[in-house]
Amino acid sequence: MADKILAQLPDDLGHFGQFGGRFAPETLMSALEDLEKSYREAQQDAVFQQRLAELLRDFVGRPTPLYFAAKLTKYCDGARIYLKREDLAHTGAHKINNTVGQGLLAERMGKTRVVAETGAGQHGVATAAVCAMLGQECVVYMGEEDINRQSLNVFRMRLLGAEVRPVSSGSRTLKDAINEAIRDWVTNVDSTHYLLGSVVGPHPYPMMVRNFQAVIGREARQQTIESTGRLPDYAIACVGGGSNAMGLFHPMASDHEVKLIGVEAAGLGLDTGKHGASLTAGSIGVLHGTKSYILQDEAGQIRQTHSISAGLDYPGVGPEHSYYKESGRASYVAVTDDEALEGFQLLSQQEGIIPALEPAHAIYYAATLARQLSKDHTILVNLSGRGDKDMNIVAEALRVQL
Amino acid sequence: MSRIGAIFATPQHKALIAYVTVGYPSIEATLQVVPALVEGGCDMIELGIPFSDPLSDGTTIQRASHGALQQGVTPKLCIEVAHKLHQMVDVPLIFMSYFNPLLRYGLEAFCAASSEGGIDGIIIPDLPPEEGVELERLTERYQLDLIYLITPTSTEERLRLVAARSRGFIYAVSLRGITGARETLPADLESFLARVRDITSQPLCVGFGIATPEQARRVVNMADGIIIGSRIMEIVENSPQPASSAQAFIEQIKNAISPH
């Protein structure tokens, strides 16, 4: 019974237990209702689903492989480590799974203009690519701080025909880019679709983005069974807003033998206050239209966050993760910048795969866990993106002059 | 009838509501500007509790919120300021806040303290009726009006929902967008307000974008009141004499919307 409830969430108003919902300005309420209706129709529409499946195959390159990390496994001398290779998806990360789906949905709703926020730039690039392919006008909001640390992705978005608008308010990172994207959407709601990139925001976004990303978990579940004859003991993914993790977790929510672990950014350390660990170190609040764990001060103001990875530098998290935490279905841990850098180098050197800094957090945790487990255990890690975009940051952190 | 409701009891009277971000540029400024606005003819005052992420607000109120937070303004301090103002002016005071600071304060504690401090109503731009059930119950218990918003994008179904649930008055957002003074108001404003009028006889106050006496006059033809925020905060921010400049401005507006 509990399994069934977990798989059926959210309820009609977008609630996952006490979390989620639709805390949105009235201007957007009708648009959110329309979006939900269109999405539910598209779910039942065989033509839409076939077009989505074709694009996921031919444009994105799905299914992505499951890779047995033999050398890393040997190095850790413990549990067998498998990587779900979302880094091999088109544009270099899992973000494209959702942008293809929402891009098609925008087209179906007759919206010719798309706005998006981006942190690391991966969601912005994935949105720009899909908009180019579908012929939609694309505006991406990006914090100035992120523009500075992810200049390569800014260039990629512009090459793909998107307009990148710098955001100079607040902490000048992902949170502020979302504020600006929402303000744009409120102003241009009739012509514009807001292509939100994570399982956050008001209903139906957490549900819809999860469902578009669930292709990760469906494939990985099947591939793990084919490779090992059974389900993994652990499924591990990094969590910023939480879309790659929820995409991996959701299809395995009812497989209780699979332990689900989300890895957040501990930044400079949880005790420094400079981190992005909403679930591990936050409290319940409302941010960007949804009720979830957030990082806030005693007066309810949203706190500044820090992570070496722009994609995890966010003071909130998807409401379904909060529900998984509260219900005990998943557990959440946090890994520091330095540890993520260690994971980054470890995978590069052991497997010849350079991960993005975001999943480098998950890699570090998985390697640590593998050492404590016997060889008959398996760990499935979502390698949600590749590290090309992070070369400058890592070089700087390792004090290498490029 | 609530103190807010009583404002609308006089036939032909058009309510003038001014918004002020509490603590910007200073608490002292707020304590001077609000009485001046009342002196200038305001029927109610909306006191903005600053928030770090004001996603319904344009640059003027974003800047004011940020500035107030830099000054250390908290919801608790806002309640104290409201309490002082309540002793200085005899008009209804309404809090405008995003939902998270209230949630963090504790909804019941916030309602109790606000009521105690002389607050008459609350406006929350990111709380639609769907999520407002608990706060409606609490505001009723503490005799506060929870004022909901409608917008030109609200469907007829949503207009009915808001009309049935809003207390005190209905806040009609004039345009598709965020707060901020505008050169022109949308062409479909009259048809929007007519659509609302067809559905409800609740008092209707229009806000967002209103910045001039001409705009104010146009709006009150179709509504029971107007709300002005960003233009007042611009004046407060830029004038060497914020209180008297704000008062002079509001007198012009008052004059424009009073029957002659």
XYZ file of C-alpha atoms in Angstrom:
662
model
C 0.000 0.000 0.000
C 2.757 2.430 0.928
C 4.466 1.646 -2.397
C 1.349 2.441 -4.311
C 0.956 5.748 -2.524
C 4.582 6.695 -3.193
C 4.255 5.933 -6.903
C 0.996 7.875 -7.196
C 2.173 11.111 -5.660
C 1.591 13.990 -5.980
C -2.101 14.502 -5.209
C -4.354 16.612 -7.450
C -3.013 19.870 -6.003
C 0.603 18.805 -6.390
C 1.296 17.845 -2.793
C 3.760 15.168 -1.720
C 2.541 14.758 1.841
C 3.053 18.168 3.445
C 5.433 19.248 0.639
C 4.982 20.682 -2.849
C 1.856 22.580 -3.870
C 1.406 25.719 -5.888
C 2.580 28.841 -4.022
C 2.522 30.995 -7.131
C 1.416 34.519 -8.023
C -2.181 34.582 -9.260
C -0.999 35.710 -12.727
C 0.572 32.285 -13.201
C -2.187 30.137 -11.728
C -4.158 29.802 -14.962
C -0.960 29.142 -16.917
C -0.024 26.416 -14.426
C -3.489 24.883 -14.743
C -3.194 24.965 -18.550
C 0.279 23.471 -18.408
C -0.898 20.628 -16.213
C -3.868 19.939 -18.476
C -1.722 19.963 -21.632
C 0.846 17.734 -19.982
C -1.769 15.188 -18.906
C -3.250 15.177 -22.418
C 0.196 14.712 -23.943
C 0.815 11.770 -21.608
C -2.196 10.030 -23.173
C -1.404 11.088 -26.731
C 0.299 8.283 -28.667
C 1.572 10.650 -31.368
C 3.227 12.927 -28.785
C 4.756 9.988 -26.961
C 6.096 8.506 -30.183
C 7.673 11.790 -31.214
C 9.237 12.128 -27.755
C 10.587 8.574 -27.924
C 12.064 9.197 -31.379
C 13.764 12.394 -30.306
C 15.136 10.757 -27.168
C 16.627 8.060 -29.397
C 17.842 10.076 -32.395
C 18.467 13.563 -30.981
C 19.499 12.771 -27.402
C 21.139 9.405 -28.063
C 19.142 7.215 -25.717
C 19.325 4.756 -24.209
C 22.516 5.869 -22.531
C 24.784 2.967 -21.522
C 25.250 1.406 -18.141
C 28.976 1.042 -17.562
C 30.672 -1.269 -15.086
C 33.502 0.756 -13.585
C 35.836 -2.247 -13.239
C 39.002 -0.350 -12.429
C 37.358 1.973 -9.916
C 35.722 -1.086 -8.339
C 39.111 -2.811 -8.075
C 40.659 0.366 -6.669
C 38.012 0.630 -3.962
C 38.191 -3.116 -3.304
C 34.574 -3.448 -2.276
C 31.140 -3.147 -3.862
C 30.808 -3.230 -7.645
C 30.243 0.256 -9.061
C 28.050 0.835 -12.122
C 27.671 4.194 -13.839
C 24.570 5.362 -15.674
C 26.157 7.335 -18.482
C 23.992 10.464 -18.723
C 27.243 12.283 -19.502
C 26.964 10.703 -22.962
C 23.561 12.266 -23.659
C 23.414 15.081 -26.200
C 24.699 18.400 -24.799
C 26.554 16.513 -22.083
C 24.096 15.956 -19.242
C 20.720 14.517 -18.258
C 19.072 17.957 -18.584
C 18.200 17.308 -22.229
C 15.660 14.570 -21.296
C 13.421 17.198 -19.725
C 14.021 19.981 -22.240
C 13.024 17.766 -25.175
C 9.808 16.842 -23.357
C 8.904 20.375 -22.323
C 9.960 21.789 -25.705
C 7.470 19.493 -27.419
C 4.862 20.450 -24.849
C 5.449 24.170 -25.478
C 4.962 23.534 -29.186
C 1.765 21.630 -28.481
C 0.457 24.555 -26.385
C 1.240 26.994 -29.198
C 3.881 28.868 -27.212
C 6.526 30.297 -29.516
C 8.828 31.710 -26.854
C 10.671 29.807 -24.154
C 12.402 31.172 -21.064
C 14.673 29.166 -18.786
C 17.017 29.614 -15.858
C 20.401 28.030 -15.653
C 23.034 27.511 -12.979
C 25.922 25.495 -14.375
C 24.663 26.244 -17.860
C 23.756 22.646 -18.677
C 20.027 23.254 -18.535
C 20.467 26.462 -20.519
C 22.442 24.651 -23.219
C 19.932 21.798 -23.338
C 17.052 24.295 -23.615
C 18.840 26.308 -26.304
C 19.524 23.129 -28.305
C 15.898 22.020 -28.204
C 14.610 25.501 -29.051
C 16.962 25.633 -32.040
C 15.706 22.247 -33.180
C 12.030 23.177 -32.737
C 12.356 26.754 -33.990
C 11.415 28.471 -30.716
C 12.692 31.812 -29.450
C 14.854 31.148 -26.379
C 15.856 33.419 -23.510
C 18.047 32.036 -20.722
C 18.511 33.815 -17.387
C 21.843 33.188 -15.702
C 23.406 34.721 -12.612
C 26.463 36.892 -13.222
C 28.493 34.770 -10.844
C 27.618 31.656 -12.882
C 28.303 33.448 -16.169
C 31.824 34.102 -14.913
C 32.487 30.530 -13.828
C 30.756 28.822 -16.771
C 31.763 31.004 -19.712
C 32.054 28.040 -22.071
C 28.386 27.186 -21.633
C 27.405 30.827 -22.168
C 29.199 30.680 -25.509
C 27.479 27.395 -26.373
C 24.023 28.835 -25.623
C 24.710 31.861 -27.811
C 25.959 29.634 -30.632
C 22.679 27.730 -30.388
C 20.790 30.971 -30.930
C 19.671 31.688 -27.371
C 19.761 35.080 -25.716
C 21.586 34.854 -22.368
C 20.436 37.524 -19.931
C 22.760 38.171 -16.974
C 21.095 38.422 -13.557
C 22.735 40.809 -11.139
C 20.277 40.632 -8.222
C 20.747 38.764 -4.938
C 23.510 36.173 -4.897
C 23.742 36.332 -8.724
C 23.388 32.560 -8.998
C 20.710 29.982 -9.852
C 18.150 31.164 -7.265
C 18.179 34.670 -8.702
C 18.050 33.367 -12.279
C 14.832 31.528 -11.328
C 13.387 34.746 -9.838
C 14.091 36.591 -13.099
C 12.721 33.778 -15.271
C 9.505 33.800 -13.210
C 9.263 37.603 -13.535
C 9.651 37.254 -17.304
C 7.008 34.523 -17.404
C 4.565 36.617 -15.345
C 5.016 39.433 -17.871
C 4.836 37.362 -21.078
C 2.658 34.513 -19.906
C 0.434 34.399 -23.001
C 3.232 33.771 -25.507
C 5.809 32.112 -23.290
C 6.506 28.739 -21.740
C 8.757 28.631 -18.702
C 10.991 25.626 -19.240
C 12.007 24.949 -15.660
C 15.001 22.667 -15.404
C 14.547 20.790 -12.151
C 11.967 19.031 -9.987
C 11.276 22.294 -8.150
C 8.765 25.120 -8.627
C 4.969 25.058 -8.408
C 2.870 22.069 -9.459
C 2.985 20.537 -12.101
C 6.740 21.112 -12.537
C 8.056 18.703 -9.858
C 5.822 15.913 -11.202
C 6.342 16.693 -14.872
C 10.129 17.105 -14.748
C 10.386 13.934 -12.661
C 8.396 12.015 -15.263
C 10.516 13.314 -18.142
C 13.668 12.367 -16.211
C 12.336 8.978 -15.088
C 13.660 7.543 -18.356
C 17.031 7.470 -16.535
C 15.782 5.191 -13.780
C 13.686 2.988 -16.061
C 16.668 2.298 -18.305
C 19.136 1.928 -15.446
C 16.882 -0.448 -13.561
C 16.498 -2.711 -16.601
C 20.174 -2.465 -17.549
C 21.308 -3.330 -14.028
C 19.082 -6.396 -13.983
C 20.436 -7.440 -17.396
C 24.052 -6.945 -16.309
C 23.935 -8.337 -12.794
C 20.802 -10.443 -12.703
C 19.236 -8.317 -10.001
C 18.525 -4.819 -8.736
C 21.342 -2.696 -7.325
C 21.763 -2.491 -3.544
C 22.291 1.264 -3.732
C 21.247 3.949 -6.195
C 23.195 7.167 -5.703
C 22.877 10.582 -7.332
C 23.816 14.160 -6.594
C 21.051 16.552 -5.512
C 20.841 20.273 -6.216
C 17.244 20.844 -7.240
C 17.213 17.086 -7.588
C 16.107 16.214 -11.128
C 18.748 13.649 -12.009
C 18.318 11.996 -8.616
C 14.529 11.901 -8.830
C 14.793 10.591 -12.408
C 16.919 7.741 -11.094
C 14.987 7.136 -7.864
C 11.383 7.306 -8.992
C 11.247 4.087 -11.061
C 12.865 2.273 -8.128
C 10.727 3.832 -5.397
C 8.798 0.600 -4.933
C 11.907 -1.614 -5.023
C 12.538 -1.578 -1.315
C 15.707 -3.631 -1.543
C 17.303 -0.647 -3.347
C 18.658 1.944 -0.932
C 18.358 5.428 -2.395
C 20.983 8.009 -1.460
C 21.038 11.650 -2.539
C 24.317 13.537 -2.245
C 24.138 17.257 -1.584
C 26.825 19.927 -1.720
C 28.494 20.511 1.650
C 30.550 23.282 0.024
C 33.202 24.523 2.434
C 31.662 22.373 5.197
C 28.200 22.211 6.772
C 29.435 24.024 9.889
C 30.674 27.007 7.850
C 27.183 27.817 6.593
C 28.667 27.967 3.082
C 26.999 25.039 1.361
C 23.954 23.993 -0.653
C 22.659 21.162 1.521
C 18.962 21.961 1.899
C 17.897 18.470 2.960
C 20.876 17.715 5.181
C 21.106 21.082 6.928
C 17.968 23.061 6.040
C 14.443 23.520 7.356
C 10.955 23.526 5.875
C 9.827 26.610 3.975
C 8.400 27.918 0.714
C 10.666 28.993 -2.135
C 9.916 29.390 -5.848
C 6.356 28.173 -5.570
C 6.834 24.989 -3.600
C 7.029 23.853 0.007
C 10.178 21.902 0.704
C 13.408 21.924 2.672
C 15.214 25.207 2.075
C 18.173 27.130 3.449
C 16.885 30.131 5.365
C 17.722 32.310 8.341
C 15.644 32.720 11.530
C 13.564 35.447 9.859
C 12.667 33.316 6.849
C 15.030 35.042 4.433
C 16.673 32.756 1.888
C 20.340 32.210 2.656
C 23.290 32.593 0.333
C 24.638 29.233 -0.693
C 27.986 27.984 -1.869
C 29.176 25.038 -3.903
C 32.110 24.537 -6.225
C 29.531 23.161 -8.655
C 27.113 25.780 -9.959
C 24.445 23.112 -10.504
C 24.255 22.327 -6.771
C 24.464 25.964 -5.659
C 20.774 26.315 -4.824
C 19.004 26.936 -1.469
C 16.030 24.680 -2.200
C 15.281 21.152 -3.361
C 12.433 19.337 -5.070
C 9.449 18.681 -2.765
C 9.401 14.977 -3.579
C 12.905 14.649 -2.164
C 11.658 16.268 1.038
C 8.912 13.675 1.095
C 11.402 10.842 0.479
C 13.503 12.186 3.338
C 10.564 12.499 5.710
C 9.189 9.068 4.826
C 12.647 7.508 5.064
C 12.487 6.157 1.501
C 15.739 7.910 0.626
C 18.589 9.201 2.742
C 20.588 12.301 2.054
C 24.220 13.048 2.758
C 26.547 15.910 1.886
C 30.001 16.001 0.325
C 32.367 18.994 0.455
C 34.014 20.868 -2.424
C 37.360 19.226 -1.654
C 35.843 15.757 -1.559
C 34.034 16.383 -4.848
C 37.356 17.426 -6.393
C 38.775 14.137 -5.151
C 35.892 12.241 -6.778
C 36.433 14.260 -9.937
C 40.084 13.209 -10.193
C 39.398 9.662 -9.069
C 36.978 8.919 -11.896
C 39.182 10.693 -14.427
C 42.241 8.681 -13.450
C 40.642 5.298 -12.774
C 38.143 5.161 -15.615
C 39.154 7.736 -18.209
C 35.859 9.552 -17.642
C 35.867 13.191 -16.596
C 32.647 13.818 -14.645
C 30.933 17.134 -14.113
C 31.557 18.557 -10.633
C 27.938 17.853 -9.689
C 28.063 14.032 -10.063
C 31.654 14.124 -8.778
C 29.932 14.552 -5.387
C 28.054 11.289 -5.963
C 31.191 9.545 -7.233
C 33.098 10.495 -4.093
C 30.348 9.206 -1.843
C 29.925 5.991 -3.866
C 33.667 5.261 -3.733
C 33.668 5.827 0.036
C 30.669 3.547 0.486
C 32.076 0.866 -1.855
C 35.141 0.509 0.374
C 32.908 -0.378 3.331
C 30.889 -3.002 1.442
C 31.689 -6.548 0.366
C 32.212 -7.518 -3.261
C 28.761 -9.051 -3.643
C 27.120 -5.620 -3.344
C 26.371 -3.341 -6.277
C 26.186 0.430 -6.351
C 24.493 2.282 -9.194
C 25.653 5.888 -9.625
C 24.013 8.397 -11.903
C 26.821 10.059 -13.813
C 24.556 12.981 -14.658
C 26.973 15.040 -16.755
C 30.441 15.366 -18.168
C 33.169 17.648 -16.903
C 34.221 19.669 -19.937
C 32.405 22.736 -18.616
C 34.327 22.582 -15.322
C 37.917 22.625 -16.600
C 38.590 26.235 -15.586
C 37.152 25.799 -12.096
C 39.025 22.587 -11.424
C 42.284 23.988 -12.792
C 41.908 26.965 -10.487
C 41.063 24.775 -7.490
C 44.082 22.574 -8.188
C 46.215 25.686 -8.719
C 47.056 24.812 -12.307
C 47.724 27.612 -14.796
C 45.957 26.894 -18.106
C -17.759 44.788 9.432
C -13.975 44.969 9.574
C -12.108 48.267 9.693
C -11.055 47.630 6.105
C -14.617 46.864 5.026
C -15.839 50.092 6.642
C -13.675 52.144 4.254
C -15.892 51.011 1.400
C -19.170 51.726 3.173
C -19.351 55.348 1.979
C -20.957 55.488 -1.479
C -18.839 57.132 -4.203
C -15.779 57.212 -1.962
C -12.721 55.801 -3.685
C -10.127 54.242 -1.432
C -6.531 55.375 -1.763
C -3.997 52.834 -0.549
C -0.255 53.456 -0.369
C 2.433 50.804 -0.118
C 5.630 51.368 1.832
C 8.470 48.892 2.357
C 9.081 48.874 6.099
C 12.538 50.082 7.031
C 13.597 51.559 3.702
C 15.711 53.523 3.687
C 15.328 53.447 7.496
C 12.785 52.723 10.215
C 12.709 56.458 11.011
C 11.805 57.208 7.385
C 8.893 54.736 7.537
C 7.650 56.321 10.766
C 7.667 59.738 9.053
C 6.429 58.782 5.594
C 3.376 56.777 6.684
C 1.749 59.580 8.762
C 2.494 61.992 5.898
C 0.733 59.671 3.437
C -2.281 59.518 5.742
C -2.208 63.288 6.093
C -2.124 63.465 2.288
C -5.351 61.500 2.068
C -4.564 57.776 2.165
C -7.390 55.599 3.453
C -5.198 52.599 4.171
C -1.516 51.762 4.308
C 0.107 48.616 3.018
C 3.265 47.836 4.980
C 5.697 45.690 3.006
C 7.700 43.124 4.942
C 10.973 42.791 3.015
C 11.896 39.417 1.517
C 15.122 38.217 -0.042
C 13.394 36.861 -3.157
C 10.453 39.116 -4.054
C 9.482 37.452 -7.325
C 6.330 39.494 -7.945
C 8.215 42.762 -7.620
C 10.012 44.987 -10.100
C 13.343 46.683 -9.576
C 12.079 49.525 -7.333
C 10.598 47.292 -4.643
C 13.370 44.723 -5.079
C 15.853 47.471 -4.254
C 13.755 48.653 -1.302
C 13.447 45.101 0.067
C 17.149 44.496 -0.312
C 17.935 47.827 1.366
C 15.581 47.110 4.258
C 17.111 43.674 4.813
C 20.559 45.306 4.882
C 19.189 47.449 7.719
C 18.284 44.282 9.591
C 14.523 44.518 9.164
C 12.683 41.350 10.217
C 8.977 40.427 10.447
C 9.230 40.952 14.214
C 10.547 44.465 13.720
C 7.813 45.139 11.146
C 5.182 44.233 13.730
C 6.791 46.642 16.206
C 6.801 49.409 13.590
C 3.165 48.658 12.751
C 2.313 48.924 16.421
C 3.917 52.361 16.619
C 2.169 53.502 13.451
C -1.145 52.235 14.763
C -0.796 54.713 17.622
C 0.102 57.531 15.222
C -2.498 57.139 12.472
C -6.147 56.143 12.437
C -6.383 54.156 9.206
C -6.340 50.399 8.592
C -2.861 48.913 8.249
C -2.255 45.929 5.997
C 0.830 43.738 5.868
C 2.156 42.740 2.454
C 4.514 39.801 2.745
C 5.693 36.810 0.796
C 4.662 33.582 2.435
C 7.960 32.201 3.691
C 8.745 34.819 6.363
C 5.261 34.222 7.857
C 5.669 30.477 7.747
C 9.013 30.785 9.487
C 7.572 33.113 12.144
C 4.763 30.626 12.706
C 1.421 31.419 11.075
C -0.568 31.552 14.291
C 2.084 33.524 16.172
C 2.279 35.965 13.281
C -1.493 36.464 13.163
C -1.681 36.907 16.919
C 1.163 39.434 17.038
C -0.124 41.336 13.993
C -3.601 41.585 15.420
C -2.175 42.716 18.738
C -0.024 45.294 16.919
C -3.015 46.908 15.233
C -2.801 45.266 11.814
C -6.108 44.815 9.987
C -5.260 42.653 6.999
C -2.637 40.642 5.134
C -1.784 40.395 1.424
C 0.452 37.545 0.264
C 1.350 37.625 -3.431
C 2.549 34.017 -3.554
C -0.361 32.477 -1.664
C -3.342 31.588 -3.877
C -6.597 30.391 -2.204
C -5.642 26.765 -2.926
C -2.819 27.033 -0.390
C -4.484 29.504 1.945
C -6.950 27.377 3.895
C -4.967 27.281 7.132
C -4.120 30.977 7.066
C -7.765 31.838 6.331
C -8.789 29.983 9.461
C -6.144 31.756 11.555
C -6.759 35.236 10.146
C -10.434 34.830 10.884
C -9.682 33.817 14.450
C -7.477 36.889 14.959
C -9.827 39.243 13.115
C -7.562 39.937 10.199
C -8.705 40.197 6.580
C -6.796 37.888 4.247
C -6.875 39.707 0.919
C -6.401 37.623 -2.229
C -5.367 38.835 -5.666
C -6.907 38.467 -9.097
C -5.255 39.253 -12.414
C -6.184 39.707 -16.087
C -5.114 36.084 -16.620
C -7.525 34.721 -13.984
C -10.174 32.490 -15.535
C -13.831 32.966 -14.636
C -13.555 29.955 -12.366
C -10.620 31.536 -10.568
C -12.349 34.914 -10.296
C -15.219 33.151 -8.531
C -12.799 31.299 -6.263
C -10.965 34.473 -5.235
C -14.195 36.472 -4.878
C -15.600 33.843 -2.545
C -12.494 33.682 -0.374
C -11.021 37.196 -0.257
C -11.829 39.276 2.824
C -11.848 43.090 3.158
C -11.477 43.682 -0.559
C -10.150 42.008 -3.695
C -6.743 43.119 -4.952
C -6.989 43.382 -8.729
C -3.612 43.336 -10.463
C -3.946 45.722 -13.402
C -1.554 43.971 -15.754
C 0.387 40.863 -16.694
C 3.658 41.393 -14.917
C 5.443 42.548 -11.809
C 5.124 45.675 -9.680
C 6.598 48.942 -10.927
C 5.503 52.344 -12.204
C 4.369 52.205 -15.859
C 3.993 54.860 -18.547
C 0.726 53.313 -19.674
C -1.725 50.812 -18.252
C -2.985 47.958 -20.439
C -5.746 48.611 -22.977
C -7.781 45.667 -21.702
C -7.959 46.998 -18.107
C -11.594 48.111 -18.407
C -12.744 44.828 -19.925
C -10.881 42.933 -17.203
C -12.486 44.959 -14.410
C -15.894 44.605 -16.079
C -15.393 40.850 -16.120
C -14.712 40.960 -12.355
C -17.692 43.253 -11.711
C -19.979 40.745 -13.414
C -18.975 38.150 -10.878
C -18.729 39.939 -7.557
C -19.893 42.974 -5.660
C -16.930 42.798 -3.243
C -14.847 45.990 -3.061
C -12.225 45.993 -5.765
C -8.895 47.803 -5.462
C -6.503 47.983 -8.388
C -2.741 47.952 -8.064
C 0.480 47.428 -10.107
C 1.747 50.075 -12.483
C -0.305 53.067 -11.281
C 1.952 56.119 -11.029
C 0.099 59.247 -12.192
C -3.111 61.172 -11.349
C -4.420 60.464 -14.889
C -3.947 56.732 -14.465
C -5.554 56.887 -11.013
C -8.596 58.710 -12.406
C -8.997 56.180 -15.195
C -8.838 53.248 -12.778
C -11.363 54.526 -10.205
C -13.997 54.786 -12.917
C -14.129 51.019 -12.720
C -12.964 50.226 -9.194
C -13.462 51.048 -5.517
C -9.891 51.976 -4.852
C -6.315 52.108 -6.057
C -3.007 50.944 -4.649
C 0.239 52.795 -5.357
C 3.596 51.351 -4.333
C 6.612 51.635 -6.579
C 6.152 55.340 -7.404
C 5.987 56.129 -3.682
C 9.126 54.104 -3.019
C 10.885 55.948 -5.869
C 9.978 59.251 -4.214
C 11.049 58.022 -0.780
C 14.314 56.814 -2.270
C 15.166 59.929 -4.272
C 13.727 62.901 -2.415
C 15.750 64.851 0.162
C 12.409 65.328 1.999
C 10.773 61.910 1.614
C 7.759 62.535 3.879
C 6.698 65.873 2.432
C 7.401 64.784 -1.161
C 5.358 61.607 -0.696
C 2.558 63.625 0.881
C 2.552 66.138 -1.987
C 2.375 63.301 -4.498
C -0.461 61.517 -2.714
C -2.425 64.782 -2.438
C -2.354 65.029 -6.245
C -3.638 61.503 -6.559
C -6.302 62.099 -3.920
C -7.451 65.168 -5.763
C -7.636 63.245 -9.034
C -9.841 60.473 -7.644
C -12.148 62.577 -5.427
C -15.573 63.454 -6.821
C -15.664 67.112 -7.914
